[in-house]
Amino acid sequence: RIFTPAEVRYADSSESGSAARLAARFAAKEAVIKVLRPDDQPVPWRDIEVLRGASGACDVKLTRRAAALARRAGIHEISVSLTHHGSQAAAVAVGVRSVTSA
């Protein structure tokens, strides 16, 4: 219910780090939801996908409701930073908006 198949595959690719990888992605999804500032309706967890890119940095892919909220807020990109060590995981998300001149 929370993770996409690609997120689960990535987490399962490490014997020792599966739970830590999922915990970090859960934290990232929560941080992204805070950036999107949903009104009265929740954002489905799978509408936010956090995957490790070729560079090693994580990328965020938004679909359906999450993508609609980002469009409404003028957010065209979300950057995330994830960390995990032992039983702790944390993430920060930043929404990037275009600046328009007045």
CSV table of N, CA, C and O in Angstrom, one decimal:
chain,number,residue,atom,x,y,z
A,1,ARG,N,0.8,-1.2,0.0
A,1,ARG,CA,0.0,0.0,0.0
A,1,ARG,C,0.8,1.3,0.0
A,1,ARG,O,0.4,2.3,-0.4
A,2,ILE,N,2.1,1.2,0.5
A,2,ILE,CA,2.9,2.4,0.6
A,2,ILE,C,3.9,2.5,-0.5
A,2,ILE,O,4.1,3.6,-1.0
A,3,PHE,N,4.6,1.4,-0.8
A,3,PHE,CA,5.7,1.4,-1.8
A,3,PHE,C,5.3,0.9,-3.2
A,3,PHE,O,4.5,0.0,-3.3
A,4,THR,N,5.9,1.5,-4.2
A,4,THR,CA,5.7,1.0,-5.5
A,4,THR,C,6.5,-0.2,-5.8
A,4,THR,O,7.5,-0.5,-5.0
A,5,PRO,N,6.2,-1.0,-6.8
A,5,PRO,CA,7.0,-2.2,-7.0
A,5,PRO,C,8.5,-1.9,-7.2
A,5,PRO,O,9.4,-2.7,-6.8
A,6,ALA,N,8.8,-0.8,-7.9
A,6,ALA,CA,10.2,-0.5,-8.1
A,6,ALA,C,10.9,-0.1,-6.8
A,6,ALA,O,12.1,-0.5,-6.6
A,7,GLU,N,10.2,0.5,-5.9
A,7,GLU,CA,10.8,0.8,-4.6
A,7,GLU,C,11.1,-0.5,-3.8
A,7,GLU,O,12.1,-0.6,-3.2
A,8,VAL,N,10.2,-1.4,-3.9
A,8,VAL,CA,10.4,-2.7,-3.2
A,8,VAL,C,11.5,-3.5,-3.8
A,8,VAL,O,12.4,-4.0,-3.1
A,9,ARG,N,11.6,-3.5,-5.1
A,9,ARG,CA,12.7,-4.2,-5.8
A,9,ARG,C,14.1,-3.6,-5.4
A,9,ARG,O,15.0,-4.3,-5.1
A,10,TYR,N,14.1,-2.3,-5.3
A,10,TYR,CA,15.4,-1.6,-4.9
A,10,TYR,C,15.7,-2.0,-3.4
A,10,TYR,O,16.9,-2.3,-3.1
A,11,ALA,N,14.8,-1.9,-2.6
A,11,ALA,CA,15.0,-2.3,-1.2
A,11,ALA,C,15.4,-3.7,-1.0
A,11,ALA,O,16.3,-4.0,-0.2
A,12,ASP,N,14.8,-4.6,-1.8
A,12,ASP,CA,15.2,-6.0,-1.7
A,12,ASP,C,16.5,-6.4,-2.3
A,12,ASP,O,17.0,-7.5,-2.2
A,13,SER,N,17.1,-5.4,-3.0
A,13,SER,CA,18.4,-5.7,-3.7
A,13,SER,C,19.6,-5.7,-2.7
A,13,SER,O,20.7,-6.0,-3.1
A,14,SER,N,19.3,-5.4,-1.5
A,14,SER,CA,20.3,-5.4,-0.4
A,14,SER,C,19.8,-6.3,0.7
A,14,SER,O,18.8,-6.1,1.3
A,15,GLU,N,20.6,-7.4,1.0
A,15,GLU,CA,20.2,-8.3,2.0
A,15,GLU,C,20.1,-7.6,3.4
A,15,GLU,O,19.2,-7.9,4.2
A,16,SER,N,21.0,-6.8,3.7
A,16,SER,CA,21.1,-6.2,5.0
A,16,SER,C,20.4,-4.9,5.2
A,16,SER,O,20.0,-4.5,6.3
A,17,GLY,N,20.1,-4.2,4.1
A,17,GLY,CA,19.5,-2.8,4.2
A,17,GLY,C,18.1,-2.7,3.7
A,17,GLY,O,17.6,-1.5,3.6
A,18,SER,N,17.3,-3.7,3.6
A,18,SER,CA,16.0,-3.6,3.0
A,18,SER,C,15.1,-2.7,3.9
A,18,SER,O,14.4,-1.8,3.4
A,19,ALA,N,15.1,-3.0,5.2
A,19,ALA,CA,14.2,-2.2,6.1
A,19,ALA,C,14.6,-0.8,6.2
A,19,ALA,O,13.8,0.1,6.2
A,20,ALA,N,16.0,-0.5,6.2
A,20,ALA,CA,16.5,0.8,6.3
A,20,ALA,C,16.1,1.6,5.0
A,20,ALA,O,15.8,2.8,5.1
A,21,ARG,N,16.3,0.9,3.9
A,21,ARG,CA,15.9,1.6,2.6
A,21,ARG,C,14.5,2.0,2.6
A,21,ARG,O,14.1,3.0,2.1
A,22,LEU,N,13.6,1.1,3.0
A,22,LEU,CA,12.2,1.4,3.0
A,22,LEU,C,11.8,2.5,4.0
A,22,LEU,O,11.0,3.3,3.8
A,23,ALA,N,12.5,2.4,5.2
A,23,ALA,CA,12.2,3.5,6.2
A,23,ALA,C,12.6,4.9,5.6
A,23,ALA,O,11.9,5.8,5.9
A,24,ALA,N,13.7,4.9,4.9
A,24,ALA,CA,14.2,6.2,4.4
A,24,ALA,C,13.2,6.7,3.3
A,24,ALA,O,12.9,7.9,3.2
A,25,ARG,N,12.7,5.8,2.5
A,25,ARG,CA,11.7,6.2,1.5
A,25,ARG,C,10.4,6.6,2.1
A,25,ARG,O,9.7,7.5,1.6
A,26,PHE,N,10.0,6.0,3.2
A,26,PHE,CA,8.8,6.4,3.9
A,26,PHE,C,9.0,7.8,4.4
A,26,PHE,O,8.1,8.6,4.3
A,27,ALA,N,10.1,8.1,5.0
A,27,ALA,CA,10.4,9.4,5.5
A,27,ALA,C,10.4,10.4,4.4
A,27,ALA,O,9.9,11.6,4.5
A,28,ALA,N,10.9,10.1,3.2
A,28,ALA,CA,10.9,10.9,2.0
A,28,ALA,C,9.5,11.2,1.6
A,28,ALA,O,9.2,12.4,1.2
A,29,LYS,N,8.7,10.2,1.5
A,29,LYS,CA,7.3,10.4,1.1
A,29,LYS,C,6.6,11.4,2.1
A,29,LYS,O,5.8,12.2,1.6
A,30,GLU,N,6.8,11.2,3.3
A,30,GLU,CA,6.2,12.1,4.3
A,30,GLU,C,6.7,13.6,4.1
A,30,GLU,O,5.9,14.5,4.1
A,31,ALA,N,8.0,13.7,3.8
A,31,ALA,CA,8.5,15.1,3.6
A,31,ALA,C,7.9,15.7,2.3
A,31,ALA,O,7.6,16.8,2.3
A,32,VAL,N,7.7,14.8,1.3
A,32,VAL,CA,7.1,15.3,0.0
A,32,VAL,C,5.7,15.8,0.2
A,32,VAL,O,5.3,16.8,-0.3
A,33,ILE,N,5.0,15.0,1.0
A,33,ILE,CA,3.6,15.4,1.3
A,33,ILE,C,3.5,16.7,2.0
A,33,ILE,O,2.7,17.6,1.7
A,34,LYS,N,4.4,17.0,2.9
A,34,LYS,CA,4.5,18.3,3.6
A,34,LYS,C,4.8,19.4,2.6
A,34,LYS,O,4.2,20.5,2.7
A,35,VAL,N,5.6,19.2,1.6
A,35,VAL,CA,5.9,20.2,0.6
A,35,VAL,C,4.7,20.4,-0.3
A,35,VAL,O,4.4,21.6,-0.6
A,36,LEU,N,3.9,19.4,-0.6
A,36,LEU,CA,2.7,19.5,-1.4
A,36,LEU,C,1.6,20.2,-0.7
A,36,LEU,O,0.7,20.7,-1.4
A,37,ARG,N,1.6,20.2,0.6
A,37,ARG,CA,0.5,20.8,1.4
A,37,ARG,C,-0.9,20.4,0.9
A,37,ARG,O,-1.7,21.3,0.5
A,38,PRO,N,-1.3,19.2,1.0
A,38,PRO,CA,-2.6,18.8,0.5
A,38,PRO,C,-3.7,19.4,1.4
A,38,PRO,O,-3.5,19.7,2.6
A,39,ASP,N,-4.8,19.7,0.8
A,39,ASP,CA,-5.9,20.3,1.5
A,39,ASP,C,-6.6,19.2,2.3
A,39,ASP,O,-6.0,18.5,3.2
A,40,ASP,N,-7.8,18.9,2.1
A,40,ASP,CA,-8.6,18.0,3.0
A,40,ASP,C,-8.5,16.5,2.5
A,40,ASP,O,-9.0,15.7,3.3
A,41,GLN,N,-7.9,16.3,1.4
A,41,GLN,CA,-7.9,14.9,0.9
A,41,GLN,C,-6.4,14.4,1.0
A,41,GLN,O,-5.5,15.1,0.6
A,42,PRO,N,-6.3,13.1,1.4
A,42,PRO,CA,-4.9,12.6,1.6
A,42,PRO,C,-4.3,12.3,0.2
A,42,PRO,O,-5.0,12.1,-0.8
A,43,VAL,N,-3.0,12.3,0.2
A,43,VAL,CA,-2.2,11.9,-1.0
A,43,VAL,C,-1.9,10.4,-0.9
A,43,VAL,O,-1.3,10.0,0.1
A,44,PRO,N,-2.3,9.6,-1.9
A,44,PRO,CA,-1.9,8.2,-1.8
A,44,PRO,C,-0.4,8.0,-1.8
A,44,PRO,O,0.3,8.6,-2.6
A,45,TRP,N,0.1,7.1,-1.0
A,45,TRP,CA,1.5,6.9,-0.8
A,45,TRP,C,2.2,6.5,-2.2
A,45,TRP,O,3.3,7.0,-2.5
A,46,ARG,N,1.5,5.7,-3.0
A,46,ARG,CA,2.1,5.3,-4.3
A,46,ARG,C,2.1,6.4,-5.3
A,46,ARG,O,2.6,6.2,-6.4
A,47,ASP,N,1.4,7.5,-5.1
A,47,ASP,CA,1.5,8.6,-6.0
A,47,ASP,C,2.9,9.3,-5.9
A,47,ASP,O,3.2,10.2,-6.7
A,48,ILE,N,3.7,9.0,-4.9
A,48,ILE,CA,5.0,9.5,-4.7
A,48,ILE,C,6.0,8.3,-4.8
A,48,ILE,O,5.9,7.4,-4.0
A,49,GLU,N,6.9,8.4,-5.8
A,49,GLU,CA,7.9,7.3,-5.9
A,49,GLU,C,9.2,7.9,-5.7
A,49,GLU,O,9.6,8.9,-6.4
A,50,VAL,N,10.0,7.2,-4.9
A,50,VAL,CA,11.4,7.7,-4.6
A,50,VAL,C,12.4,6.6,-5.0
A,50,VAL,O,12.4,5.5,-4.5
A,51,LEU,N,13.1,6.9,-6.1
A,51,LEU,CA,14.1,5.9,-6.6
A,51,LEU,C,15.5,6.5,-6.7
A,51,LEU,O,15.7,7.7,-6.9
A,52,ARG,N,16.4,5.6,-6.6
A,52,ARG,CA,17.8,6.0,-6.7
A,52,ARG,C,18.2,6.1,-8.1
A,52,ARG,O,18.0,5.2,-8.9
A,53,GLY,N,18.7,7.3,-8.5
A,53,GLY,CA,19.1,7.5,-9.9
A,53,GLY,C,20.5,7.0,-10.2
A,53,GLY,O,21.2,6.5,-9.3
A,54,ALA,N,21.0,7.1,-11.4
A,54,ALA,CA,22.3,6.5,-11.8
A,54,ALA,C,23.4,7.2,-11.1
A,54,ALA,O,24.4,6.6,-10.8
A,55,SER,N,23.2,8.5,-10.7
A,55,SER,CA,24.3,9.2,-10.0
A,55,SER,C,24.4,8.8,-8.5
A,55,SER,O,25.3,9.2,-7.8
A,56,GLY,N,23.4,8.1,-8.0
A,56,GLY,CA,23.3,7.7,-6.6
A,56,GLY,C,22.4,8.6,-5.8
A,56,GLY,O,22.0,8.2,-4.7
A,57,ALA,N,22.0,9.7,-6.4
A,57,ALA,CA,21.0,10.6,-5.7
A,57,ALA,C,19.6,10.1,-6.0
A,57,ALA,O,19.4,9.4,-7.0
A,58,CYS,N,18.7,10.4,-5.1
A,58,CYS,CA,17.3,9.9,-5.2
A,58,CYS,C,16.5,10.9,-6.1
A,58,CYS,O,16.7,12.1,-5.9
A,59,ASP,N,15.7,10.4,-6.9
A,59,ASP,CA,14.7,11.2,-7.7
A,59,ASP,C,13.3,10.9,-7.2
A,59,ASP,O,13.0,9.8,-6.7
A,60,VAL,N,12.5,11.9,-7.3
A,60,VAL,CA,11.1,11.8,-7.0
A,60,VAL,C,10.2,11.9,-8.2
A,60,VAL,O,10.4,12.8,-9.0
A,61,LYS,N,9.3,10.9,-8.3
A,61,LYS,CA,8.4,10.9,-9.4
A,61,LYS,C,7.0,11.0,-8.8
A,61,LYS,O,6.6,10.2,-8.0
A,62,LEU,N,6.2,12.0,-9.3
A,62,LEU,CA,4.9,12.2,-8.8
A,62,LEU,C,3.9,11.8,-9.9
A,62,LEU,O,4.1,12.1,-11.0
A,63,THR,N,2.8,11.2,-9.4
A,63,THR,CA,1.7,10.8,-10.3
A,63,THR,C,0.4,11.2,-9.7
A,63,THR,O,0.3,11.6,-8.5
A,64,ARG,N,-0.7,11.1,-10.5
A,64,ARG,CA,-2.0,11.4,-10.1
A,64,ARG,C,-2.2,12.5,-9.1
A,64,ARG,O,-1.9,13.7,-9.5
A,65,ARG,N,-2.7,12.3,-7.9
A,65,ARG,CA,-3.0,13.4,-7.0
A,65,ARG,C,-1.8,14.2,-6.6
A,65,ARG,O,-1.8,15.4,-6.5
A,66,ALA,N,-0.7,13.5,-6.4
A,66,ALA,CA,0.5,14.2,-6.0
A,66,ALA,C,1.0,15.2,-7.1
A,66,ALA,O,1.4,16.3,-6.9
A,67,ALA,N,0.9,14.7,-8.3
A,67,ALA,CA,1.3,15.5,-9.5
A,67,ALA,C,0.4,16.7,-9.6
A,67,ALA,O,0.8,17.8,-9.9
A,68,ALA,N,-0.9,16.5,-9.4
A,68,ALA,CA,-1.9,17.6,-9.5
A,68,ALA,C,-1.6,18.7,-8.4
A,68,ALA,O,-1.7,19.9,-8.7
A,69,LEU,N,-1.3,18.2,-7.2
A,69,LEU,CA,-1.0,19.2,-6.2
A,69,LEU,C,0.3,20.0,-6.5
A,69,LEU,O,0.3,21.2,-6.2
A,70,ALA,N,1.3,19.3,-7.0
A,70,ALA,CA,2.5,20.0,-7.4
A,70,ALA,C,2.2,21.1,-8.5
A,70,ALA,O,2.7,22.2,-8.4
A,71,ARG,N,1.4,20.7,-9.5
A,71,ARG,CA,1.1,21.6,-10.6
A,71,ARG,C,0.4,22.8,-10.0
A,71,ARG,O,0.7,24.0,-10.3
A,72,ARG,N,-0.6,22.6,-9.1
A,72,ARG,CA,-1.4,23.7,-8.5
A,72,ARG,C,-0.5,24.6,-7.7
A,72,ARG,O,-0.7,25.8,-7.7
A,73,ALA,N,0.5,24.1,-7.1
A,73,ALA,CA,1.4,24.9,-6.3
A,73,ALA,C,2.6,25.5,-7.1
A,73,ALA,O,3.4,26.3,-6.6
A,74,GLY,N,2.6,25.2,-8.4
A,74,GLY,CA,3.7,25.7,-9.3
A,74,GLY,C,5.0,25.0,-9.1
A,74,GLY,O,6.1,25.5,-9.5
A,75,ILE,N,5.0,23.9,-8.5
A,75,ILE,CA,6.2,23.1,-8.2
A,75,ILE,C,6.5,22.3,-9.4
A,75,ILE,O,5.7,21.4,-9.8
A,76,HIS,N,7.7,22.4,-10.0
A,76,HIS,CA,8.1,21.6,-11.2
A,76,HIS,C,9.1,20.6,-10.9
A,76,HIS,O,9.4,19.7,-11.7
A,77,GLU,N,9.7,20.6,-9.7
A,77,GLU,CA,10.6,19.6,-9.3
A,77,GLU,C,10.7,19.5,-7.8
A,77,GLU,O,10.4,20.5,-7.1
A,78,ILE,N,10.9,18.3,-7.3
A,78,ILE,CA,11.1,18.1,-5.9
A,78,ILE,C,12.4,17.3,-5.7
A,78,ILE,O,12.6,16.3,-6.3
A,79,SER,N,13.3,17.9,-4.9
A,79,SER,CA,14.6,17.3,-4.5
A,79,SER,C,14.5,16.7,-3.1
A,79,SER,O,13.9,17.3,-2.2
A,80,VAL,N,15.0,15.5,-3.0
A,80,VAL,CA,15.0,14.9,-1.7
A,80,VAL,C,16.4,14.4,-1.3
A,80,VAL,O,17.3,14.2,-2.1
A,81,SER,N,16.7,14.4,0.0
A,81,SER,CA,17.9,13.9,0.6
A,81,SER,C,17.5,12.9,1.6
A,81,SER,O,16.7,13.2,2.5
A,82,LEU,N,18.0,11.6,1.5
A,82,LEU,CA,17.6,10.6,2.4
A,82,LEU,C,18.9,10.1,3.2
A,82,LEU,O,20.0,10.2,2.6
A,83,THR,N,18.7,9.7,4.4
A,83,THR,CA,19.8,9.1,5.2
A,83,THR,C,19.2,8.0,6.1
A,83,THR,O,18.1,8.1,6.5
A,84,HIS,N,20.0,7.0,6.3
A,84,HIS,CA,19.7,6.0,7.3
A,84,HIS,C,20.9,5.4,7.9
A,84,HIS,O,21.9,5.2,7.2
A,85,HIS,N,20.8,5.1,9.1
A,85,HIS,CA,21.9,4.4,9.8
A,85,HIS,C,21.3,3.6,11.0
A,85,HIS,O,20.6,4.2,11.8
A,86,GLY,N,21.7,2.4,11.0
A,86,GLY,CA,21.1,1.5,12.1
A,86,GLY,C,19.6,1.5,12.0
A,86,GLY,O,19.0,1.3,10.9
A,87,SER,N,18.9,1.9,13.1
A,87,SER,CA,17.4,1.8,13.1
A,87,SER,C,16.8,3.2,12.9
A,87,SER,O,15.6,3.4,13.0
A,88,GLN,N,17.6,4.2,12.4
A,88,GLN,CA,17.2,5.5,12.2
A,88,GLN,C,17.1,5.9,10.7
A,88,GLN,O,18.0,5.5,10.0
A,89,ALA,N,16.1,6.6,10.3
A,89,ALA,CA,16.0,7.1,8.9
A,89,ALA,C,15.4,8.5,8.9
A,89,ALA,O,14.6,8.8,9.8
A,90,ALA,N,15.9,9.3,8.0
A,90,ALA,CA,15.4,10.7,7.9
A,90,ALA,C,15.4,11.1,6.4
A,90,ALA,O,16.2,10.6,5.6
A,91,ALA,N,14.6,12.1,6.1
A,91,ALA,CA,14.6,12.7,4.8
A,91,ALA,C,14.2,14.1,4.8
A,91,ALA,O,13.4,14.5,5.7
A,92,VAL,N,14.6,14.9,3.8
A,92,VAL,CA,14.3,16.3,3.6
A,92,VAL,C,13.8,16.4,2.2
A,92,VAL,O,14.4,15.8,1.3
A,93,ALA,N,12.7,17.1,2.0
A,93,ALA,CA,12.3,17.4,0.6
A,93,ALA,C,12.1,18.9,0.4
A,93,ALA,O,11.7,19.6,1.3
A,94,VAL,N,12.5,19.3,-0.8
A,94,VAL,CA,12.4,20.8,-1.2
A,94,VAL,C,11.7,20.8,-2.5
A,94,VAL,O,12.0,20.2,-3.5
A,95,GLY,N,10.6,21.7,-2.6
A,95,GLY,CA,9.9,21.9,-3.8
A,95,GLY,C,10.5,23.1,-4.6
A,95,GLY,O,10.8,24.1,-3.9
A,96,VAL,N,10.7,22.9,-5.8
A,96,VAL,CA,11.3,24.0,-6.7
A,96,VAL,C,10.2,24.6,-7.6
A,96,VAL,O,9.6,23.8,-8.3
A,97,ARG,N,10.1,25.9,-7.4
A,97,ARG,CA,9.1,26.6,-8.2
A,97,ARG,C,9.8,27.6,-9.2
A,97,ARG,O,10.9,28.0,-8.9
A,98,SER,N,9.1,27.8,-10.3
A,98,SER,CA,9.7,28.8,-11.2
A,98,SER,C,9.4,30.2,-10.7
A,98,SER,O,8.4,30.5,-10.1
A,99,VAL,N,10.4,31.1,-10.8
A,99,VAL,CA,10.2,32.5,-10.4
A,99,VAL,C,9.7,33.3,-11.6
A,99,VAL,O,10.3,33.2,-12.7
A,100,THR,N,8.7,34.0,-11.4
A,100,THR,CA,8.1,34.9,-12.5
A,100,THR,C,8.4,36.3,-12.1
A,100,THR,O,8.3,36.7,-10.9
A,101,SER,N,8.6,37.1,-13.1
A,101,SER,CA,8.8,38.5,-12.8
A,101,SER,C,7.5,39.3,-12.8
A,101,SER,O,6.6,38.9,-13.5
A,102,ALA,N,7.4,40.2,-11.9
A,102,ALA,CA,6.1,40.9,-11.7
A,102,ALA,C,6.0,42.0,-12.8
A,102,ALA,O,6.8,42.5,-13.3
